[in-house]
Short mmCIF file of C-alpha atoms in Angstrom, two decimals:
data_model
loop_
_atom_site.label_atom_id
_atom_site.label_comp_id
_atom_site.label_asym_id
_atom_site.label_seq_id
_atom_site.Cartn_x
_atom_site.Cartn_y
_atom_site.Cartn_z
CA MET A 1 120.56 81.53 126.23
CA PRO A 2 120.25 82.03 122.45
CA HIS A 3 117.63 84.37 121.05
CA LEU A 4 116.54 83.16 117.62
CA LYS A 5 114.93 84.64 114.55
CA LEU A 6 112.90 81.91 112.83
CA THR A 7 111.70 81.97 109.23
CA ILE A 8 108.72 79.73 108.54
CA ALA A 9 106.82 78.70 105.41
CA TYR A 10 103.39 77.12 105.59
CA ASP A 11 100.38 75.99 103.63
CA GLY A 12 97.53 77.50 105.61
CA THR A 13 94.74 75.48 103.98
CA ALA A 14 93.99 73.28 106.99
CA LEU A 15 95.26 75.65 109.69
CA VAL A 16 93.31 78.09 111.88
CA GLY A 17 95.96 80.74 111.27
CA TRP A 18 99.18 81.82 112.91
CA GLN A 19 97.90 82.51 116.43
CA ARG A 20 97.49 79.75 118.99
CA GLN A 21 93.79 79.14 119.72
CA ALA A 22 91.71 77.06 122.10
CA SER A 23 90.70 74.71 119.28
CA GLY A 24 92.15 73.96 115.87
CA VAL A 25 95.72 73.64 114.62
CA SER A 26 97.73 76.87 114.49
CA VAL A 27 101.24 77.60 113.22
CA GLN A 28 102.28 79.15 116.53
CA GLY A 29 100.99 76.14 118.44
CA LEU A 30 102.79 73.67 116.19
CA LEU A 31 106.09 75.55 116.50
CA GLU A 32 105.85 75.81 120.27
CA GLU A 33 105.06 72.11 120.56
CA ALA A 34 107.99 71.24 118.29
CA LEU A 35 110.42 73.45 120.22
CA ALA A 36 109.38 72.28 123.70
CA PRO A 37 111.31 68.95 123.62
CA LEU A 38 114.53 70.85 122.84
CA GLU A 39 114.02 72.90 125.99
CA GLY A 40 112.32 70.40 128.23
CA ARG A 41 109.76 73.09 128.97
CA ALA A 42 107.04 75.16 127.30
CA VAL A 43 108.26 78.02 125.08
CA THR A 44 106.52 81.05 123.59
CA VAL A 45 107.07 82.07 119.97
CA HIS A 46 106.28 85.62 118.81
CA GLY A 47 105.26 86.02 115.17
CA ALA A 48 105.68 89.06 112.94
CA GLY A 49 102.13 88.80 111.61
CA ARG A 50 98.94 87.04 112.64
CA THR A 51 97.80 85.44 109.41
CA ASP A 52 94.17 84.28 109.40
CA ALA A 53 92.80 80.79 108.83
CA GLY A 54 93.58 79.54 105.34
CA VAL A 55 96.27 82.14 104.62
CA HIS A 56 99.71 80.91 103.52
CA ALA A 57 103.25 82.17 104.14
CA LEU A 58 106.45 81.96 102.14
CA ALA A 59 108.54 83.62 104.86
CA GLN A 60 106.77 84.36 108.12
CA VAL A 61 109.20 85.53 110.82
CA ALA A 62 109.11 84.67 114.52
CA SER A 63 111.34 85.20 117.53
CA VAL A 64 111.98 82.92 120.49
CA THR A 65 114.37 82.72 123.44
CA LEU A 66 115.79 79.33 124.40
CA GLN A 67 117.41 78.44 127.72
CA ARG A 68 119.66 75.77 126.21
CA ASP A 69 122.60 76.67 124.00
CA VAL A 70 121.55 74.85 120.82
CA ASP A 71 123.13 75.20 117.38
CA PRO A 72 120.53 76.81 115.06
CA ARG A 73 121.12 74.04 112.53
CA VAL A 74 120.08 71.51 115.14
CA VAL A 75 116.99 73.57 115.89
CA VAL A 76 115.95 73.57 112.22
CA LYS A 77 116.42 69.83 111.84
CA ALA A 78 114.80 68.86 115.15
CA VAL A 79 111.80 71.15 114.73
CA ASN A 80 111.09 70.02 111.16
CA MET A 81 111.11 66.40 112.31
CA ARG A 82 108.18 67.25 114.61
CA LEU A 83 106.23 69.52 112.27
CA PRO A 84 103.62 68.38 109.73
CA HIS A 85 104.70 68.73 106.11
CA ALA A 86 102.41 71.75 105.68
CA VAL A 87 104.70 73.76 107.98
CA ARG A 88 108.48 74.09 107.54
CA LEU A 89 111.08 75.93 109.57
CA ILE A 90 113.36 77.10 106.77
CA ASP A 91 115.86 79.18 108.74
CA ALA A 92 117.05 79.86 112.29
CA THR A 93 119.46 82.69 113.09
CA VAL A 94 120.94 83.89 116.38
CA VAL A 95 119.99 87.54 116.93
CA PRO A 96 120.48 90.13 119.70
CA PRO A 97 118.31 89.56 122.82
CA GLY A 98 116.18 92.64 122.18
CA PHE A 99 114.94 91.53 118.76
CA HIS A 100 111.16 91.09 118.49
CA ALA A 101 109.74 89.69 115.26
CA ARG A 102 106.59 91.81 115.41
CA PHE A 103 107.63 95.09 117.01
CA ASP A 104 110.93 95.45 115.11
CA ALA A 105 109.36 94.84 111.69
CA THR A 106 109.46 97.87 109.39
CA ALA A 107 107.50 96.43 106.46
CA LYS A 108 105.61 93.36 105.31
CA THR A 109 104.90 92.15 101.79
CA TYR A 110 101.76 90.24 100.84
CA ARG A 111 100.80 88.61 97.56
CA TYR A 112 97.27 87.80 96.42
CA ARG A 113 96.76 85.37 93.50
CA ILE A 114 93.70 85.40 91.23
CA TRP A 115 93.00 82.78 88.57
CA ASN A 116 91.06 84.55 85.81
CA GLY A 117 89.66 81.69 83.75
CA GLN A 118 87.29 78.75 83.59
CA VAL A 119 89.61 75.83 84.38
CA VAL A 120 91.95 75.89 87.37
CA SER A 121 94.74 73.35 87.67
CA PRO A 122 94.20 71.07 90.70
CA PHE A 123 97.69 72.08 91.81
CA GLU A 124 96.73 75.78 91.78
CA ARG A 125 93.19 75.60 93.17
CA PRO A 126 94.15 75.66 96.90
CA TYR A 127 96.30 78.76 96.34
CA VAL A 128 94.16 81.11 94.22
CA TRP A 129 90.81 82.84 94.05
CA GLN A 130 89.10 81.79 90.84
CA VAL A 131 87.33 84.62 89.03
CA ALA A 132 86.09 82.67 86.05
CA TRP A 133 84.42 85.47 84.10
CA PRO A 134 84.75 88.07 82.67
CA PRO A 135 88.37 88.65 81.60
CA LEU A 136 89.53 91.29 84.08
CA ASP A 137 90.80 94.69 82.94
CA ILE A 138 94.41 94.58 84.15
CA ALA A 139 95.18 98.20 83.25
CA ALA A 140 92.22 99.44 85.29
CA MET A 141 93.21 97.25 88.24
CA GLN A 142 96.78 98.55 88.11
CA ASP A 143 95.52 102.14 88.00
CA ALA A 144 93.37 101.47 91.07
CA ALA A 145 96.14 99.62 92.90
CA GLY A 146 98.56 102.50 92.39
CA ARG A 147 96.14 104.88 94.10
CA LEU A 148 96.62 102.98 97.35
CA GLN A 149 100.28 103.97 97.64
CA GLY A 150 101.09 106.49 100.34
CA THR A 151 99.73 107.08 103.82
CA HIS A 152 95.96 106.66 104.17
CA ASP A 153 93.26 105.70 106.63
CA PHE A 154 92.42 102.13 105.57
CA ALA A 155 89.34 101.77 107.80
CA ALA A 156 87.26 100.89 104.71
CA PHE A 157 89.44 97.81 104.21
CA GLN A 158 89.43 96.71 107.85
CA GLY A 159 87.83 93.41 108.79
CA ALA A 160 85.49 92.99 111.72
CA GLY A 161 87.14 92.35 115.06
CA THR A 162 90.18 94.54 114.40
CA ASP A 163 91.58 95.94 117.65
CA VAL A 164 94.07 98.70 116.80
CA ASP A 165 94.72 102.26 117.94
CA THR A 166 94.68 103.62 114.40
CA SER A 167 93.72 102.38 110.94
CA VAL A 168 96.25 104.67 109.24
CA ARG A 169 98.89 102.73 107.32
CA THR A 170 101.59 103.55 104.75
CA ILE A 171 101.75 101.53 101.53
CA PHE A 172 105.16 101.61 99.85
CA SER A 173 104.20 99.68 96.71
CA SER A 174 100.97 98.29 95.28
CA ASP A 175 101.16 96.48 91.94
CA ILE A 176 99.21 94.17 89.66
CA GLN A 177 100.88 91.67 87.31
CA ALA A 178 99.26 89.21 84.91
CA ALA A 179 100.68 86.14 83.19
CA ASP A 180 98.96 84.21 80.41
CA VAL A 181 98.59 80.56 81.39
CA ARG A 182 96.73 78.89 78.54
CA HIS A 183 93.84 79.50 76.14
CA GLY A 184 93.34 83.06 77.33
CA GLU A 185 93.35 82.18 81.02
CA ARG A 186 95.55 84.29 83.27
CA LEU A 187 97.15 84.21 86.69
CA ILE A 188 96.84 87.70 88.15
CA THR A 189 99.06 88.64 91.07
CA TYR A 190 98.54 91.58 93.38
CA GLU A 191 101.59 92.40 95.50
CA VAL A 192 101.57 95.03 98.22
CA ARG A 193 104.26 96.18 100.63
CA GLY A 194 103.53 98.41 103.60
CA ASP A 195 104.50 99.31 107.14
CA GLY A 196 101.59 97.33 108.53
CA PHE A 197 98.25 95.80 107.65
CA LEU A 198 94.84 95.64 109.29
CA ARG A 199 92.91 92.41 109.72
CA GLN A 200 91.77 91.11 106.30
CA MET A 201 93.00 94.35 104.70
CA VAL A 202 94.76 92.76 101.73
CA ARG A 203 91.83 90.45 101.04
CA ALA A 204 89.44 93.42 101.10
CA ILE A 205 91.70 95.31 98.71
CA ALA A 206 91.84 92.29 96.38
CA GLY A 207 88.05 92.05 96.35
CA THR A 208 87.81 95.76 95.59
CA LEU A 209 90.33 95.57 92.75
CA VAL A 210 88.33 92.74 91.17
CA GLU A 211 85.26 95.01 91.15
CA VAL A 212 87.33 97.50 89.15
CA GLY A 213 88.65 94.74 86.88
CA ARG A 214 85.10 93.60 86.13
CA GLY A 215 84.23 97.11 85.01
CA ARG A 216 81.68 97.64 87.75
CA ARG A 217 83.68 100.54 89.18
CA SER A 218 86.29 102.98 87.88
CA PRO A 219 89.85 103.09 89.25
CA ALA A 220 89.04 106.44 90.90
CA TRP A 221 86.48 104.63 93.06
CA ILE A 222 89.38 103.48 95.25
CA GLU A 223 89.82 107.05 96.45
CA GLU A 224 86.11 107.30 97.31
CA VAL A 225 86.36 104.06 99.28
CA LEU A 226 89.36 105.32 101.25
CA ALA A 227 87.60 108.61 102.01
CA SER A 228 84.46 106.85 103.23
CA ALA A 229 86.24 104.94 106.03
CA HIS A 230 83.35 102.44 105.96
CA ARG A 231 83.90 98.76 105.16
CA ALA A 232 80.54 98.47 103.38
CA THR A 233 81.69 100.82 100.61
CA ALA A 234 84.55 98.56 99.46
CA GLY A 235 84.41 95.27 97.59
CA ARG A 236 83.97 91.82 99.10
CA THR A 237 86.61 90.13 101.21
CA ALA A 238 88.48 87.82 98.84
CA PRO A 239 88.95 84.18 99.93
CA ALA A 240 91.88 83.36 102.22
CA SER A 241 93.21 80.74 99.79
CA GLY A 242 94.83 83.28 97.46
CA LEU A 243 96.77 85.21 100.11
CA PHE A 244 100.46 84.72 100.93
CA LEU A 245 102.70 86.52 103.41
CA VAL A 246 105.78 86.89 101.22
CA GLY A 247 108.24 88.39 103.67
CA VAL A 248 108.99 90.73 106.56
CA ASP A 249 111.55 93.55 106.47
CA TYR A 250 113.70 94.90 109.28
CA GLU A 251 115.62 98.17 109.38
CA ARG A 252 119.00 96.61 110.00
CA PRO A 253 120.39 93.08 109.72
CA GLN A 254 119.47 90.89 112.69
CA THR A 255 122.88 89.41 113.46
CA ALA A 256 124.47 88.58 116.77
CA GLU A 257 128.17 88.70 117.52
CA ALA A 258 130.66 87.36 114.99
CA GLY A 259 131.05 83.63 115.04
CA THR A 260 127.40 82.73 115.62
CA GLN A 261 125.76 80.21 113.36
CA ASN A 262 123.21 81.10 110.69
CA SER A 263 121.31 78.11 109.40
CA SER A 264 119.44 77.92 106.12
CA LEU A 265 119.18 74.16 106.23
CA HIS A 266 116.01 72.86 104.55
CA VAL A 267 114.56 69.66 105.93
#
């Protein structure tokens, strides 16, 4: 009865998000449907994070228990044969039975991509938020982003419908990078790593940082927003298209006994 840690990448453009829903195509639903023929029964997959509709992932993590003793390499190949090209199982690893992708996670990293310019490549458009004008003040955005590090109440960055016991989270790193693309246009990347994130939190932060970059607010405004604990005080919720779940961290390596197979086969 192998217990598996799955690593999944997906283009969320046409998906309703990670979580299985009554209507629409979800990542969880696709994975469970692809795994079922291996088991001859329905299976339940537990994800590390519930990404919203339109959000992408480079390395989402999930856990699942199978009744059949199947080589992880076979799982990767068989599942990818049944998945649409927008979703790929990139790794399957046997882990101890107690491992839970969500509850054992110690940190997650998200990346938000902003195209600051007039002309977006058709190959970039589905994966960025275009802020055509004005040229954003990167130094001010970085100053503001740095003020988010530490433990704070992030209620002001919490989307509607969030059901959590507390909105306090710890941010380990919060950074802005910019790369010149052509003719003064730039690809701006906001990357944040923390112990957990509220619904639409990163998108709300991205929208707030853009307000600072436009010069409408000072970097110190971030501290006022945090102190307010009211969503209306922060910037807009940035579009889902620019957001990527980059990876999930765990305190210790998730490995089973020696001799088990670890597959990184890409199909």
